[in-house]
Amino acid sequence: MKFIYITCNVSMLETVTSLLDEEEITDYQVMEQVTAKSNYSLPRLNTAVWPGYNSSVFIQESDKNKVSSLIETINRMNRSAFNNGERIALFSWDILACTESENGK
């Protein structure tokens, strides 16, 4: 199973969640207002000097094909992004242990 962390400009959140729906990824959580500094773009600290904020999505996915497809699609989207502010950062870790859900996932 993989744990995937995605962070992006709040303007890209709908694009990301639509992509998750298309990939049939159902186990995720969204944090809509996240202040951030990253090498993708200027800081977004929701201040007068650094306005705006990011959104973050936390995903748990056991299907390797879905994970690969998601990463490939986001890489493709980043290559065609109009500017760095539209780029999406994705990071993935292996989950070594987790609690079991009722449906056995």
Coordinates of N, CA and C in Angstrom, one line a residue:
M1 N 0.8 -1.2 0.0 CA 0.0 0.0 0.0 C 0.9 1.2 0.0
K2 N 0.4 2.3 -0.7 CA 1.2 3.6 -0.7 C 0.4 4.7 0.0
F3 N 1.2 5.6 0.6 CA 0.7 6.8 1.1 C 1.2 7.9 0.1
I4 N 0.3 8.7 -0.4 CA 0.7 9.7 -1.3 C 0.3 11.1 -0.8
Y5 N 1.2 12.0 -0.8 CA 0.9 13.4 -0.4 C 1.0 14.3 -1.7
I6 N 0.0 15.0 -1.9 CA -0.1 16.0 -3.0 C -0.3 17.3 -2.4
T7 N 0.5 18.3 -2.9 CA 0.2 19.7 -2.6 C 0.2 20.5 -3.9
C8 N -0.7 21.5 -3.9 CA -0.8 22.3 -5.1 C -1.5 23.7 -4.7
N9 N -1.4 24.6 -5.6 CA -2.1 25.9 -5.5 C -3.6 25.5 -5.3
V10 N -4.3 26.3 -4.5 CA -5.7 26.0 -4.2 C -6.5 26.1 -5.5
S11 N -6.0 26.8 -6.5 CA -6.7 26.9 -7.8 C -6.6 25.5 -8.6
M12 N -5.7 24.6 -8.2 CA -5.6 23.3 -8.9 C -6.3 22.2 -8.1
L13 N -6.9 22.5 -6.9 CA -7.5 21.4 -6.1 C -8.6 20.7 -6.9
E14 N -9.5 21.4 -7.5 CA -10.6 20.7 -8.2 C -10.0 19.8 -9.3
T15 N -9.0 20.2 -10.0 CA -8.3 19.4 -11.0 C -7.8 18.1 -10.4
V16 N -7.2 18.2 -9.2 CA -6.6 17.1 -8.5 C -7.7 16.1 -8.1
T17 N -8.8 16.6 -7.5 CA -9.8 15.8 -7.0 C -10.6 15.1 -8.2
S18 N -10.7 15.8 -9.3 CA -11.4 15.2 -10.5 C -10.5 14.1 -11.0
L19 N -9.2 14.3 -11.0 CA -8.3 13.2 -11.4 C -8.4 12.0 -10.5
L20 N -8.5 12.2 -9.2 CA -8.7 11.1 -8.3 C -10.0 10.3 -8.6
D21 N -11.0 11.1 -8.9 CA -12.3 10.4 -9.3 C -12.1 9.6 -10.6
E22 N -11.4 10.2 -11.5 CA -11.2 9.5 -12.8 C -10.4 8.2 -12.6
E23 N -9.4 8.3 -11.7 CA -8.5 7.1 -11.4 C -9.2 6.1 -10.4
E24 N -10.4 6.4 -10.0 CA -11.2 5.6 -9.0 C -10.4 5.4 -7.7
I25 N -9.8 6.5 -7.3 CA -9.1 6.5 -6.0 C -10.1 7.1 -5.0
T26 N -10.4 6.3 -4.0 CA -11.5 6.7 -3.1 C -11.1 7.0 -1.7
D27 N -9.9 6.6 -1.3 CA -9.4 6.8 0.1 C -8.5 8.0 0.2
Y28 N -9.0 9.2 0.4 CA -8.2 10.3 0.5 C -8.8 11.4 1.4
Q29 N -8.0 12.3 1.9 CA -8.4 13.4 2.7 C -7.9 14.7 2.1
V30 N -8.6 15.8 2.3 CA -8.2 17.1 1.7 C -8.1 18.1 2.8
M31 N -7.0 18.9 2.8 CA -6.8 20.1 3.6 C -6.8 21.2 2.6
E32 N -7.8 22.1 2.7 CA -8.0 23.1 1.7 C -7.1 24.3 1.9
Q33 N -6.8 24.8 3.0 CA -6.0 26.0 3.2 C -4.7 25.7 4.0
V34 N -3.6 25.5 3.2 CA -2.3 25.1 3.7 C -1.3 26.2 3.3
T35 N -0.7 26.8 4.3 CA 0.4 27.8 3.9 C 1.7 26.9 3.6
A36 N 2.5 27.5 2.6 CA 3.6 26.6 2.2 C 4.7 27.5 1.5
K37 N 5.9 26.9 1.6 CA 7.0 27.3 0.9 C 7.5 26.1 0.2
S38 N 7.8 26.2 -1.1 CA 8.3 25.1 -1.9 C 9.2 25.6 -3.0
N39 N 9.9 24.7 -3.7 CA 10.7 25.1 -4.8 C 9.9 25.1 -6.1
Y40 N 8.6 24.8 -6.0 CA 7.7 24.9 -7.2 C 7.3 26.3 -7.6
S41 N 7.2 27.2 -6.6 CA 6.7 28.5 -6.9 C 7.0 29.4 -5.7
L42 N 6.6 30.6 -5.8 CA 6.8 31.6 -4.7 C 6.0 31.1 -3.4
P43 N 6.5 31.5 -2.2 CA 5.7 31.1 -1.0 C 4.3 31.5 -1.1
R44 N 3.4 30.7 -0.5 CA 2.0 31.0 -0.3 C 1.7 30.9 1.2
L45 N 1.8 32.1 1.9 CA 1.7 32.1 3.3 C 0.5 32.9 3.8
N46 N -0.4 33.2 2.8 CA -1.6 34.0 3.1 C -1.4 35.2 3.9
T47 N -0.3 35.9 3.6 CA 0.0 37.2 4.2 C 0.0 38.3 3.1
A48 N 0.2 39.5 3.5 CA 0.2 40.6 2.6 C 1.4 40.5 1.7
V49 N 2.5 40.0 2.2 CA 3.7 39.9 1.4 C 3.7 38.7 0.5
W50 N 3.2 37.6 1.0 CA 3.1 36.3 0.3 C 1.6 35.8 0.3
P51 N 0.8 36.4 -0.5 CA -0.6 36.0 -0.5 C -0.9 34.6 -1.1
G52 N -2.1 34.1 -0.7 CA -2.5 32.8 -1.3 C -2.1 31.7 -0.4
Y53 N -2.6 30.5 -0.8 CA -2.3 29.3 0.0 C -2.4 28.1 -0.9
N54 N -2.0 27.0 -0.4 CA -2.0 25.7 -1.1 C -3.2 24.9 -0.6
S55 N -3.4 23.8 -1.2 CA -4.3 22.7 -0.7 C -3.4 21.4 -0.7
S56 N -3.7 20.5 0.2 CA -3.0 19.3 0.3 C -4.0 18.1 0.3
V57 N -3.6 17.0 -0.3 CA -4.4 15.8 -0.4 C -3.6 14.6 0.1
F58 N -4.1 13.9 1.0 CA -3.5 12.7 1.6 C -4.2 11.5 1.0
I59 N -3.5 10.6 0.4 CA -4.1 9.4 -0.2 C -3.5 8.1 0.3
Q60 N -4.4 7.1 0.5 CA -4.0 5.8 0.8 C -4.5 4.9 -0.4
E61 N -3.5 4.2 -1.0 CA -4.0 3.4 -2.2 C -3.1 2.1 -2.3
S62 N -3.9 1.0 -2.4 CA -3.2 -0.3 -2.5 C -3.0 -0.8 -4.0
D63 N -3.7 -0.2 -4.9 CA -3.6 -0.7 -6.3 C -2.4 0.0 -7.0
K64 N -1.4 -0.8 -7.3 CA -0.1 -0.2 -7.9 C -0.4 0.4 -9.2
N65 N -1.3 -0.1 -10.0 CA -1.6 0.5 -11.3 C -2.3 1.9 -11.2
K66 N -3.1 2.0 -10.2 CA -3.7 3.4 -9.9 C -2.7 4.4 -9.5
V67 N -1.7 3.9 -8.7 CA -0.7 4.8 -8.2 C 0.2 5.2 -9.4
S68 N 0.6 4.3 -10.2 CA 1.5 4.6 -11.3 C 0.8 5.5 -12.3
S69 N -0.5 5.2 -12.6 CA -1.3 6.1 -13.5 C -1.4 7.5 -13.0
L70 N -1.6 7.6 -11.6 CA -1.8 9.0 -11.0 C -0.4 9.7 -11.2
I71 N 0.7 9.1 -10.9 CA 2.0 9.7 -11.0 C 2.3 10.1 -12.4
E72 N 2.0 9.3 -13.4 CA 2.3 9.6 -14.8 C 1.4 10.7 -15.2
T73 N 0.1 10.8 -14.8 CA -0.8 11.8 -15.3 C -0.3 13.2 -14.7
I74 N 0.1 13.2 -13.4 CA 0.5 14.5 -12.8 C 1.8 14.9 -13.4
N75 N 2.7 14.0 -13.7 CA 4.0 14.4 -14.4 C 3.7 15.0 -15.8
R76 N 2.7 14.4 -16.5 CA 2.3 15.0 -17.8 C 1.7 16.3 -17.6
M77 N 0.8 16.5 -16.6 CA 0.2 17.8 -16.4 C 1.3 18.9 -16.0
N78 N 2.3 18.5 -15.2 CA 3.3 19.4 -14.9 C 4.2 19.9 -16.1
R79 N 4.4 18.9 -17.0 CA 5.2 19.3 -18.2 C 4.5 20.3 -19.0
S80 N 3.1 20.3 -19.0 CA 2.4 21.2 -19.9 C 1.8 22.4 -19.1
A81 N 2.2 22.5 -17.8 CA 1.7 23.6 -17.0 C 2.0 25.0 -17.6
F82 N 1.1 25.9 -17.5 CA 1.3 27.3 -18.0 C 2.4 28.0 -17.3
N83 N 2.5 27.8 -16.0 CA 3.5 28.4 -15.1 C 3.7 27.5 -13.9
N84 N 4.8 27.8 -13.1 CA 5.1 27.0 -11.9 C 3.9 27.0 -10.9
G85 N 3.1 28.0 -10.9 CA 2.0 28.1 -10.0 C 0.9 27.0 -10.2
E86 N 0.9 26.4 -11.4 CA 0.0 25.4 -11.8 C 0.6 24.0 -11.6
R87 N 1.8 23.9 -11.2 CA 2.5 22.6 -11.0 C 2.0 21.9 -9.7
I88 N 1.9 20.6 -9.7 CA 1.4 19.8 -8.6 C 2.6 19.0 -8.1
A89 N 2.8 19.1 -6.8 CA 3.9 18.3 -6.1 C 3.2 17.0 -5.6
L90 N 3.9 15.9 -5.8 CA 3.4 14.6 -5.4 C 4.6 13.8 -4.8
F91 N 4.4 13.2 -3.6 CA 5.4 12.4 -2.9 C 4.7 11.1 -2.5
S92 N 5.4 10.0 -2.5 CA 4.9 8.7 -2.2 C 5.8 7.9 -1.3
W93 N 5.1 7.2 -0.3 CA 5.8 6.4 0.7 C 5.1 5.0 0.7
D94 N 5.9 4.0 1.0 CA 5.3 2.7 1.3 C 4.7 2.7 2.7
I95 N 3.5 2.2 2.8 CA 2.9 2.0 4.1 C 3.3 0.6 4.7
L96 N 3.9 0.6 5.8 CA 4.4 -0.7 6.4 C 3.4 -1.3 7.2
A97 N 2.5 -0.5 7.8 CA 1.4 -1.1 8.7 C 0.2 -0.1 8.7
C98 N -1.0 -0.7 8.8 CA -2.2 0.1 9.0 C -3.3 -0.7 9.6
T99 N -4.3 0.0 10.1 CA -5.4 -0.7 10.7 C -6.2 -1.3 9.5
E100 N -7.0 -2.3 9.8 CA -7.9 -2.9 8.8 C -9.2 -2.2 8.9
S101 N -9.8 -2.0 7.7 CA -11.1 -1.5 7.6 C -12.1 -2.6 7.6
E102 N -13.4 -2.3 7.7 CA -14.4 -3.3 7.7 C -14.5 -4.1 6.4
N103 N -14.1 -3.5 5.3 CA -14.2 -4.2 4.0 C -12.9 -4.9 3.7
G104 N -11.9 -5.0 4.6 CA -10.7 -5.8 4.5 C -9.6 -5.1 3.7
K105 N -9.7 -3.9 3.4 CA -8.6 -3.2 2.6 C -7.4 -3.0 3.5

